[in-house]
Amino acid sequence: MNVGFIGTGTMGRPMLANLVKKGVAVFAYDVVPAALQSAVSAGAKAVASAADAARHGDVVVTIVPSSSNVVSAYLDTGGVLDGLKRGQLCIDMSTIDPGTSRRVAEAVRARGGRFLDAPVSGGVPRATDGTLAIMVGGDAGDFEEARPILGAMGTNVIHVGPAGAGEVAKLCNNLVAGVAAVAVSEAFRIAEGFGVGAKVLTEVIAKSSGNTWVMEHMHPVPGLVEKAPSNRDYEPGFTTDLMAKDLGLAVTAARELRVPVFVAAAAQQVLRLASSHGLGRKDFSSVYRFLRPSSPEAPV
Ligand code: NAD
């Protein structure tokens, strides 16, 4: 089995490394030479364009940052469509807006290909272990065909529904995680102000109704969870900018559906502010750093 793999960044690199470990021949492409080089050091062969990746692959996998990158990777000159073979299966694992995902799926189908949206959750640790959660939208038969490839990268692989449904599930999940990151950071700042230690508060919340994956795995306070980005000066992990993007996708989707959303929009703006204060490329748990108290002399 050959896979054309496009987007070899933070997530793509460990994901393709797991394909290589399973004996898959990976033909990789990234617009950034350093990212492509890191894919080569993980065992992939470099190719010159997304179209070339499609030409070499039985299946195409894409994992790039945002909707516009997916459109570009598939539809630009030298993109996947230029190298697409009849009946070829494309699996986009990026987190993007469901509407764009459906449009790209349509463009792939119009050229005789097949398309699944299959965004992931679990971050770099689970991408490295091959234990990502993968939520898939698209045809059930295509999903079954993709299972072995997805199974090399993730353990919880769920068919959610038709085209775009994987992206919808992913946005809903990240709405919860993004809001939780802000809430956890606020809670630990308040506790600190009252002299309640972060360690004991973690023990309390872990056994109480406020427990959350974000606190268990991405604890914003350094020194409490060994693998948390906060212990590496908030090196990502999952960047503040990507989480702000995902909350924005959730807010936009909600607006189109006339669903009122308030906390998702508020959390998105907090993350945007953190980004504009220099934390955009840090892990999203660095929002804790941003939410430090102002001067004790400030009026309350
Ligand atoms: P990243 O920025 O580290 O890597 C993305 C790579 O895609 C980069 O190397 C970039 O150069 C490349 N790229 C962009 N446009 C391209 C194009 N047109 N053709 C070829 N390569 C292109 O981002 P990431 O953290 O790996 O995230 C990728 C996707 O996975 C995002 O949609 C993100 O929301 C999602 N995701 C990330 C995490 C995480 O923890 N980082 C977790 C779950 C989901």
mmCIF file of C-alpha atoms and ligand atoms in Angstrom:
data_model
loop_
_atom_site.group_PDB
_atom_site.id
_atom_site.type_symbol
_atom_site.label_atom_id
_atom_site.label_comp_id
_atom_site.label_asym_id
_atom_site.label_seq_id
_atom_site.Cartn_x
_atom_site.Cartn_y
_atom_site.Cartn_z
ATOM 1 C CA MET A 1 0.000 0.000 0.000
ATOM 2 C CA ASN A 2 1.260 3.476 -0.976
ATOM 3 C CA VAL A 3 -0.013 6.640 0.668
ATOM 4 C CA GLY A 4 0.431 10.184 -0.683
ATOM 5 C CA PHE A 5 0.691 12.272 2.496
ATOM 6 C CA ILE A 6 0.257 16.057 2.348
ATOM 7 C CA GLY A 7 1.007 18.284 5.344
ATOM 8 C CA THR A 8 3.908 17.005 7.438
ATOM 9 C CA GLY A 9 3.736 19.440 10.369
ATOM 10 C CA THR A 10 3.159 18.933 14.084
ATOM 11 C CA MET A 11 0.535 16.217 13.554
ATOM 12 C CA GLY A 12 1.351 14.953 10.070
ATOM 13 C CA ARG A 13 4.873 13.886 10.926
ATOM 14 C CA PRO A 14 4.064 11.500 13.804
ATOM 15 C CA MET A 15 0.991 10.229 11.950
ATOM 16 C CA LEU A 16 2.945 9.310 8.832
ATOM 17 C CA ALA A 17 5.666 7.768 11.011
ATOM 18 C CA ASN A 18 3.044 5.285 12.235
ATOM 19 C CA LEU A 19 2.085 4.433 8.648
ATOM 20 C CA VAL A 20 5.770 3.803 7.877
ATOM 21 C CA LYS A 21 6.012 1.520 10.939
ATOM 22 C CA LYS A 22 3.115 -0.558 9.536
ATOM 23 C CA GLY A 23 5.022 -1.057 6.280
ATOM 24 C CA VAL A 24 3.147 1.575 4.241
ATOM 25 C CA ALA A 25 5.228 3.429 1.619
ATOM 26 C CA VAL A 26 4.614 7.134 2.272
ATOM 27 C CA PHE A 27 5.139 9.774 -0.438
ATOM 28 C CA ALA A 28 5.127 13.092 1.410
ATOM 29 C CA TYR A 29 4.663 16.709 0.390
ATOM 30 C CA ASP A 30 4.685 19.939 2.399
ATOM 31 C CA VAL A 31 5.044 23.541 1.234
ATOM 32 C CA VAL A 32 7.665 24.137 3.959
ATOM 33 C CA PRO A 33 10.973 22.391 3.148
ATOM 34 C CA ALA A 34 11.946 21.896 6.820
ATOM 35 C CA ALA A 35 8.639 20.125 7.511
ATOM 36 C CA LEU A 36 9.151 17.901 4.469
ATOM 37 C CA GLN A 37 12.677 17.082 5.605
ATOM 38 C CA SER A 38 11.358 15.953 8.996
ATOM 39 C CA ALA A 39 8.966 13.611 7.161
ATOM 40 C CA VAL A 40 11.928 12.130 5.274
ATOM 41 C CA SER A 41 13.725 11.546 8.565
ATOM 42 C CA ALA A 42 10.594 9.684 9.728
ATOM 43 C CA GLY A 43 10.898 7.315 6.750
ATOM 44 C CA ALA A 44 8.840 9.005 4.008
ATOM 45 C CA LYS A 45 9.964 9.739 0.443
ATOM 46 C CA ALA A 46 9.701 13.412 -0.524
ATOM 47 C CA VAL A 47 7.788 14.408 -3.671
ATOM 48 C CA ALA A 48 7.570 17.790 -5.392
ATOM 49 C CA SER A 49 3.843 18.609 -5.188
ATOM 50 C CA ALA A 50 0.475 17.505 -3.843
ATOM 51 C CA ALA A 51 -0.314 16.233 -7.362
ATOM 52 C CA ASP A 52 2.804 14.038 -7.245
ATOM 53 C CA ALA A 53 1.787 12.699 -3.837
ATOM 54 C CA ALA A 54 -1.576 11.719 -5.356
ATOM 55 C CA ARG A 55 0.136 10.116 -8.381
ATOM 56 C CA HIS A 56 2.323 7.938 -6.140
ATOM 57 C CA GLY A 57 -0.368 7.041 -3.590
ATOM 58 C CA ASP A 58 -3.123 4.433 -3.727
ATOM 59 C CA VAL A 59 -4.752 6.678 -1.135
ATOM 60 C CA VAL A 60 -4.214 10.386 -0.379
ATOM 61 C CA VAL A 61 -4.066 11.740 3.189
ATOM 62 C CA THR A 62 -4.070 15.489 3.908
ATOM 63 C CA ILE A 63 -3.569 17.226 7.256
ATOM 64 C CA VAL A 64 -2.996 20.984 6.898
ATOM 65 C CA PRO A 65 -3.999 23.874 9.187
ATOM 66 C CA SER A 66 -7.184 25.476 7.849
ATOM 67 C CA SER A 67 -9.982 25.531 5.237
ATOM 68 C CA SER A 68 -8.014 27.720 2.792
ATOM 69 C CA ASN A 69 -5.009 25.348 3.000
ATOM 70 C CA VAL A 70 -7.242 22.359 2.195
ATOM 71 C CA VAL A 71 -8.761 24.183 -0.783
ATOM 72 C CA SER A 72 -5.277 25.060 -1.979
ATOM 73 C CA ALA A 73 -3.861 21.536 -1.442
ATOM 74 C CA TYR A 74 -6.685 19.981 -3.524
ATOM 75 C CA LEU A 75 -7.693 22.612 -6.078
ATOM 76 C CA ASP A 76 -4.639 24.757 -6.889
ATOM 77 C CA THR A 77 -2.462 24.035 -9.903
ATOM 78 C CA GLY A 78 -0.211 21.172 -8.811
ATOM 79 C CA GLY A 79 -2.816 20.185 -6.207
ATOM 80 C CA VAL A 80 -4.298 16.747 -5.495
ATOM 81 C CA LEU A 81 -6.901 16.995 -8.283
ATOM 82 C CA ASP A 82 -4.138 17.374 -10.880
ATOM 83 C CA GLY A 83 -2.732 13.955 -9.901
ATOM 84 C CA LEU A 84 -5.993 12.206 -8.953
ATOM 85 C CA LYS A 85 -6.651 8.721 -10.350
ATOM 86 C CA ARG A 86 -10.161 7.418 -11.113
ATOM 87 C CA GLY A 87 -11.737 5.963 -7.975
ATOM 88 C CA GLN A 88 -8.874 7.145 -5.747
ATOM 89 C CA LEU A 89 -9.738 7.675 -2.084
ATOM 90 C CA CYS A 90 -8.756 10.992 -0.430
ATOM 91 C CA ILE A 91 -8.877 11.353 3.352
ATOM 92 C CA ASP A 92 -8.683 14.888 4.724
ATOM 93 C CA MET A 93 -7.734 14.799 8.416
ATOM 94 C CA SER A 94 -7.514 18.596 8.898
ATOM 95 C CA THR A 95 -9.983 20.407 11.154
ATOM 96 C CA ILE A 96 -11.897 22.731 8.839
ATOM 97 C CA ASP A 97 -15.324 24.172 8.240
ATOM 98 C CA PRO A 98 -17.828 21.416 7.265
ATOM 99 C CA GLY A 99 -19.140 23.471 4.301
ATOM 100 C CA THR A 100 -15.669 23.761 2.753
ATOM 101 C CA SER A 101 -15.084 20.070 3.380
ATOM 102 C CA ARG A 102 -18.273 19.224 1.473
ATOM 103 C CA ARG A 103 -17.273 21.494 -1.424
ATOM 104 C CA VAL A 104 -13.838 19.873 -1.703
ATOM 105 C CA ALA A 105 -15.518 16.424 -1.488
ATOM 106 C CA GLU A 106 -17.774 17.454 -4.377
ATOM 107 C CA ALA A 107 -14.793 18.627 -6.464
ATOM 108 C CA VAL A 108 -13.009 15.307 -5.840
ATOM 109 C CA ARG A 109 -16.154 13.353 -6.804
ATOM 110 C CA ALA A 110 -16.587 15.459 -9.963
ATOM 111 C CA ARG A 111 -13.108 14.249 -11.039
ATOM 112 C CA GLY A 112 -13.999 10.610 -10.343
ATOM 113 C CA GLY A 113 -12.405 10.329 -6.889
ATOM 114 C CA ARG A 114 -13.803 9.634 -3.411
ATOM 115 C CA PHE A 115 -13.423 11.732 -0.259
ATOM 116 C CA LEU A 116 -13.694 11.293 3.510
ATOM 117 C CA ASP A 117 -13.378 14.008 6.147
ATOM 118 C CA ALA A 118 -11.563 12.430 9.102
ATOM 119 C CA PRO A 119 -10.401 15.033 11.632
ATOM 120 C CA VAL A 120 -8.484 13.849 14.676
ATOM 121 C CA SER A 121 -8.338 14.476 18.398
ATOM 122 C CA GLY A 122 -5.679 13.677 20.971
ATOM 123 C CA GLY A 123 -2.796 15.963 20.070
ATOM 124 C CA VAL A 124 0.844 15.090 19.524
ATOM 125 C CA PRO A 125 1.133 12.440 22.297
ATOM 126 C CA ARG A 126 -1.648 10.333 20.810
ATOM 127 C CA ALA A 127 -0.525 11.037 17.238
ATOM 128 C CA THR A 128 2.864 9.640 18.271
ATOM 129 C CA ASP A 129 1.379 6.581 20.010
ATOM 130 C CA GLY A 130 -1.014 5.931 17.105
ATOM 131 C CA THR A 131 -3.980 6.256 19.465
ATOM 132 C CA LEU A 132 -5.802 9.269 18.020
ATOM 133 C CA ALA A 133 -9.580 9.554 18.074
ATOM 134 C CA ILE A 134 -10.698 9.888 14.447
ATOM 135 C CA MET A 135 -14.204 11.039 13.512
ATOM 136 C CA VAL A 136 -15.198 10.317 9.945
ATOM 137 C CA GLY A 137 -17.738 11.741 7.524
ATOM 138 C CA GLY A 138 -18.538 10.201 4.147
ATOM 139 C CA ASP A 139 -19.730 7.015 2.479
ATOM 140 C CA ALA A 140 -19.870 3.931 4.749
ATOM 141 C CA GLY A 141 -18.128 1.727 2.146
ATOM 142 C CA ASP A 142 -15.295 4.235 1.765
ATOM 143 C CA PHE A 143 -15.006 4.332 5.555
ATOM 144 C CA GLU A 144 -14.561 0.540 5.697
ATOM 145 C CA GLU A 145 -11.907 0.750 2.986
ATOM 146 C CA ALA A 146 -10.050 3.479 4.928
ATOM 147 C CA ARG A 147 -10.151 1.565 8.226
ATOM 148 C CA PRO A 148 -6.712 -0.100 7.994
ATOM 149 C CA ILE A 149 -5.007 3.229 7.262
ATOM 150 C CA LEU A 150 -6.944 5.101 9.921
ATOM 151 C CA GLY A 151 -6.330 2.225 12.331
ATOM 152 C CA ALA A 152 -2.559 2.684 11.918
ATOM 153 C CA MET A 153 -2.938 6.251 13.229
ATOM 154 C CA GLY A 154 -5.784 5.991 15.720
ATOM 155 C CA THR A 155 -7.608 3.604 18.012
ATOM 156 C CA ASN A 156 -11.036 5.211 18.356
ATOM 157 C CA VAL A 157 -12.172 5.455 14.752
ATOM 158 C CA ILE A 158 -15.840 6.388 14.474
ATOM 159 C CA HIS A 159 -18.028 6.788 11.385
ATOM 160 C CA VAL A 160 -20.187 9.792 12.329
ATOM 161 C CA GLY A 161 -22.322 10.215 9.187
ATOM 162 C CA PRO A 162 -22.274 11.630 5.648
ATOM 163 C CA ALA A 163 -19.739 14.103 4.163
ATOM 164 C CA GLY A 164 -18.868 16.875 6.618
ATOM 165 C CA ALA A 165 -20.194 14.996 9.679
ATOM 166 C CA GLY A 166 -16.677 14.211 10.950
ATOM 167 C CA GLU A 167 -15.858 17.924 10.906
ATOM 168 C CA VAL A 168 -19.088 18.757 12.744
ATOM 169 C CA ALA A 169 -18.229 16.285 15.523
ATOM 170 C CA LYS A 170 -14.698 17.666 15.754
ATOM 171 C CA LEU A 171 -15.899 21.287 16.063
ATOM 172 C CA CYS A 172 -18.325 20.316 18.805
ATOM 173 C CA ASN A 173 -15.546 18.516 20.690
ATOM 174 C CA ASN A 174 -13.142 21.433 20.408
ATOM 175 C CA LEU A 175 -15.813 23.881 21.493
ATOM 176 C CA VAL A 176 -15.924 21.977 24.790
ATOM 177 C CA ALA A 177 -12.115 21.665 25.088
ATOM 178 C CA GLY A 178 -11.439 25.320 24.196
ATOM 179 C CA VAL A 179 -13.954 26.645 26.683
ATOM 180 C CA ALA A 180 -12.574 24.252 29.319
ATOM 181 C CA ALA A 181 -9.017 25.550 28.807
ATOM 182 C CA VAL A 182 -10.118 29.085 29.574
ATOM 183 C CA ALA A 183 -12.270 27.973 32.523
ATOM 184 C CA VAL A 184 -9.483 25.849 34.057
ATOM 185 C CA SER A 185 -7.015 28.734 33.730
ATOM 186 C CA GLU A 186 -9.427 31.170 35.384
ATOM 187 C CA ALA A 187 -10.068 28.714 38.218
ATOM 188 C CA PHE A 188 -6.363 28.169 38.961
ATOM 189 C CA ARG A 189 -5.668 31.921 38.877
ATOM 190 C CA ILE A 190 -8.434 32.536 41.434
ATOM 191 C CA ALA A 191 -7.147 29.718 43.675
ATOM 192 C CA GLU A 192 -3.603 31.095 43.538
ATOM 193 C CA GLY A 193 -4.853 34.537 44.544
ATOM 194 C CA PHE A 194 -6.364 32.988 47.677
ATOM 195 C CA GLY A 195 -3.204 30.982 48.397
ATOM 196 C CA VAL A 196 -4.801 27.612 47.542
ATOM 197 C CA GLY A 197 -2.074 25.471 45.931
ATOM 198 C CA ALA A 198 -2.437 24.239 42.356
ATOM 199 C CA LYS A 199 -1.556 20.662 43.388
ATOM 200 C CA VAL A 200 -4.282 20.316 45.986
ATOM 201 C CA LEU A 201 -6.836 22.064 43.750
ATOM 202 C CA THR A 202 -5.981 19.585 40.983
ATOM 203 C CA GLU A 203 -6.604 16.699 43.408
ATOM 204 C CA VAL A 204 -9.967 18.199 44.372
ATOM 205 C CA ILE A 205 -11.175 18.916 40.834
ATOM 206 C CA ALA A 206 -9.945 15.519 39.570
ATOM 207 C CA LYS A 207 -12.386 13.885 42.024
ATOM 208 C CA SER A 208 -15.197 16.395 41.484
ATOM 209 C CA SER A 209 -17.679 17.565 38.878
ATOM 210 C CA GLY A 210 -15.238 20.004 37.257
ATOM 211 C CA ASN A 211 -12.810 17.311 36.104
ATOM 212 C CA THR A 212 -11.833 17.704 32.469
ATOM 213 C CA TRP A 213 -9.475 16.166 29.894
ATOM 214 C CA VAL A 214 -7.789 19.556 29.513
ATOM 215 C CA MET A 215 -6.742 19.575 33.165
ATOM 216 C CA GLU A 216 -5.738 15.898 33.147
ATOM 217 C CA HIS A 217 -3.543 16.105 30.037
ATOM 218 C CA MET A 218 -2.789 19.766 29.273
ATOM 219 C CA HIS A 219 -2.655 21.200 32.776
ATOM 220 C CA PRO A 220 -1.964 24.930 32.335
ATOM 221 C CA VAL A 221 0.034 25.224 35.575
ATOM 222 C CA PRO A 222 3.620 23.939 35.172
ATOM 223 C CA GLY A 223 4.893 21.081 37.327
ATOM 224 C CA LEU A 224 1.698 19.049 37.781
ATOM 225 C CA VAL A 225 1.252 16.840 34.702
ATOM 226 C CA GLU A 226 4.521 15.497 33.357
ATOM 227 C CA LYS A 227 3.734 15.539 29.630
ATOM 228 C CA ALA A 228 1.766 18.813 29.670
ATOM 229 C CA PRO A 229 3.053 21.589 27.353
ATOM 230 C CA SER A 230 3.177 23.929 30.384
ATOM 231 C CA ASN A 231 6.306 21.997 31.463
ATOM 232 C CA ARG A 232 8.045 22.900 28.184
ATOM 233 C CA ASP A 233 7.379 26.634 28.206
ATOM 234 C CA TYR A 234 4.033 25.867 26.496
ATOM 235 C CA GLU A 235 5.630 24.481 23.332
ATOM 236 C CA PRO A 236 2.707 22.937 21.384
ATOM 237 C CA GLY A 237 0.872 20.598 21.522
ATOM 238 C CA PHE A 238 -2.013 22.396 19.976
ATOM 239 C CA THR A 239 -1.458 26.069 19.353
ATOM 240 C CA THR A 240 -3.555 28.926 20.692
ATOM 241 C CA ASP A 241 -4.113 29.998 17.071
ATOM 242 C CA LEU A 242 -5.454 26.573 16.060
ATOM 243 C CA MET A 243 -7.836 26.475 19.019
ATOM 244 C CA ALA A 244 -9.030 30.035 18.271
ATOM 245 C CA LYS A 245 -9.586 28.882 14.667
ATOM 246 C CA ASP A 246 -11.657 25.880 15.815
ATOM 247 C CA LEU A 247 -13.801 27.940 18.183
ATOM 248 C CA GLY A 248 -14.320 30.391 15.309
ATOM 249 C CA LEU A 249 -15.454 27.512 13.079
ATOM 250 C CA ALA A 250 -17.933 26.441 15.779
ATOM 251 C CA VAL A 251 -19.246 30.004 16.169
ATOM 252 C CA THR A 252 -19.654 30.407 12.393
ATOM 253 C CA ALA A 253 -21.431 27.072 12.071
ATOM 254 C CA ALA A 254 -23.746 28.036 14.937
ATOM 255 C CA ARG A 255 -24.509 31.401 13.335
ATOM 256 C CA GLU A 256 -25.475 29.754 10.040
ATOM 257 C CA LEU A 257 -27.855 27.499 11.977
ATOM 258 C CA ARG A 258 -29.209 30.359 14.152
ATOM 259 C CA VAL A 259 -28.029 28.529 17.272
ATOM 260 C CA PRO A 260 -27.149 31.019 20.029
ATOM 261 C CA VAL A 261 -23.583 30.509 21.287
ATOM 262 C CA PHE A 262 -22.054 32.647 23.975
ATOM 263 C CA VAL A 263 -19.286 30.888 25.897
ATOM 264 C CA ALA A 264 -17.627 29.556 22.718
ATOM 265 C CA ALA A 265 -17.467 33.082 21.289
ATOM 266 C CA ALA A 266 -16.125 34.481 24.589
ATOM 267 C CA ALA A 267 -13.447 31.775 24.815
ATOM 268 C CA GLN A 268 -12.464 32.426 21.203
ATOM 269 C CA GLN A 269 -11.926 36.126 21.907
ATOM 270 C CA VAL A 270 -9.824 35.356 25.017
ATOM 271 C CA LEU A 271 -7.623 33.083 22.882
ATOM 272 C CA ARG A 272 -7.405 35.709 20.129
ATOM 273 C CA LEU A 273 -6.258 38.261 22.700
ATOM 274 C CA ALA A 274 -3.684 35.784 24.037
ATOM 275 C CA SER A 275 -2.506 35.315 20.456
ATOM 276 C CA SER A 276 -2.219 39.044 19.831
ATOM 277 C CA HIS A 277 -0.100 39.225 22.991
ATOM 278 C CA GLY A 278 2.455 36.781 21.569
ATOM 279 C CA LEU A 279 1.013 33.388 22.566
ATOM 280 C CA GLY A 280 -0.445 32.355 19.182
ATOM 281 C CA ARG A 281 2.248 29.759 18.427
ATOM 282 C CA LYS A 282 2.358 28.511 22.031
ATOM 283 C CA ASP A 283 0.120 25.706 23.278
ATOM 284 C CA PHE A 284 -3.462 26.831 23.953
ATOM 285 C CA SER A 285 -3.004 26.049 27.669
ATOM 286 C CA SER A 286 -0.758 29.155 27.732
ATOM 287 C CA VAL A 287 -3.983 31.141 28.051
ATOM 288 C CA TYR A 288 -3.270 30.626 31.768
ATOM 289 C CA ARG A 289 -0.157 32.782 31.368
ATOM 290 C CA PHE A 290 -2.236 35.469 29.661
ATOM 291 C CA LEU A 291 -4.858 35.471 32.437
ATOM 292 C CA ARG A 292 -2.454 36.625 35.143
ATOM 293 C CA PRO A 293 -3.893 39.155 37.612
ATOM 294 C CA SER A 294 -3.338 42.846 37.040
ATOM 295 C CA SER A 295 -1.719 45.054 39.672
ATOM 296 C CA PRO A 296 -3.059 44.742 43.251
ATOM 297 C CA GLU A 297 -3.389 48.530 43.165
ATOM 298 C CA ALA A 298 -5.897 48.390 40.298
ATOM 299 C CA PRO A 299 -9.422 49.396 41.412
ATOM 300 C CA VAL A 300 -11.959 46.567 41.746
HETATM 301 P P1 NAD B 1 1.058 22.544 11.530
HETATM 302 O O1 NAD B 1 0.950 23.984 11.125
HETATM 303 O O2 NAD B 1 2.080 22.142 12.526
HETATM 304 O O3 NAD B 1 1.284 21.619 10.235
HETATM 305 C C1 NAD B 1 0.560 21.770 9.054
HETATM 306 C C2 NAD B 1 1.491 21.590 7.864
HETATM 307 O O4 NAD B 1 0.750 21.765 6.664
HETATM 308 C C3 NAD B 1 2.633 22.619 7.828
HETATM 309 O O5 NAD B 1 3.885 21.959 7.787
HETATM 310 C C4 NAD B 1 2.345 23.417 6.566
HETATM 311 O O6 NAD B 1 3.516 23.862 5.919
HETATM 312 C C5 NAD B 1 1.584 22.419 5.729
HETATM 313 N N1 NAD B 1 0.754 22.997 4.666
HETATM 314 C C6 NAD B 1 -0.080 24.062 4.701
HETATM 315 N N2 NAD B 1 -0.671 24.254 3.536
HETATM 316 C C7 NAD B 1 -0.212 23.283 2.710
HETATM 317 C C8 NAD B 1 -0.461 22.956 1.350
HETATM 318 N N3 NAD B 1 -1.333 23.646 0.605
HETATM 319 N N4 NAD B 1 0.201 21.903 0.820
HETATM 320 C C9 NAD B 1 1.073 21.179 1.554
HETATM 321 N N5 NAD B 1 1.361 21.442 2.852
HETATM 322 C C10 NAD B 1 0.709 22.483 3.430
HETATM 323 O O7 NAD B 1 -0.420 22.151 12.012
HETATM 324 P P2 NAD B 1 -0.827 20.857 12.868
HETATM 325 O O8 NAD B 1 -0.730 21.178 14.323
HETATM 326 O O9 NAD B 1 -0.150 19.651 12.329
HETATM 327 O O10 NAD B 1 -2.390 20.807 12.539
HETATM 328 C C11 NAD B 1 -2.879 20.315 11.294
HETATM 329 C C12 NAD B 1 -4.384 20.122 11.415
HETATM 330 O O11 NAD B 1 -4.639 19.162 12.448
HETATM 331 C C13 NAD B 1 -5.148 21.399 11.787
HETATM 332 O O12 NAD B 1 -6.347 21.478 11.075
HETATM 333 C C14 NAD B 1 -5.388 21.238 13.278
HETATM 334 O O13 NAD B 1 -6.545 21.952 13.700
HETATM 335 C C15 NAD B 1 -5.560 19.729 13.389
HETATM 336 N N6 NAD B 1 -5.228 19.173 14.725
HETATM 337 C C16 NAD B 1 -4.058 19.508 15.337
HETATM 338 C C17 NAD B 1 -3.802 18.992 16.618
HETATM 339 C C18 NAD B 1 -2.529 19.341 17.369
HETATM 340 O O14 NAD B 1 -2.437 18.984 18.558
HETATM 341 N N7 NAD B 1 -1.570 20.030 16.753
HETATM 342 C C19 NAD B 1 -4.718 18.144 17.238
HETATM 343 C C20 NAD B 1 -5.880 17.798 16.563
HETATM 344 C C21 NAD B 1 -6.134 18.333 15.304
#
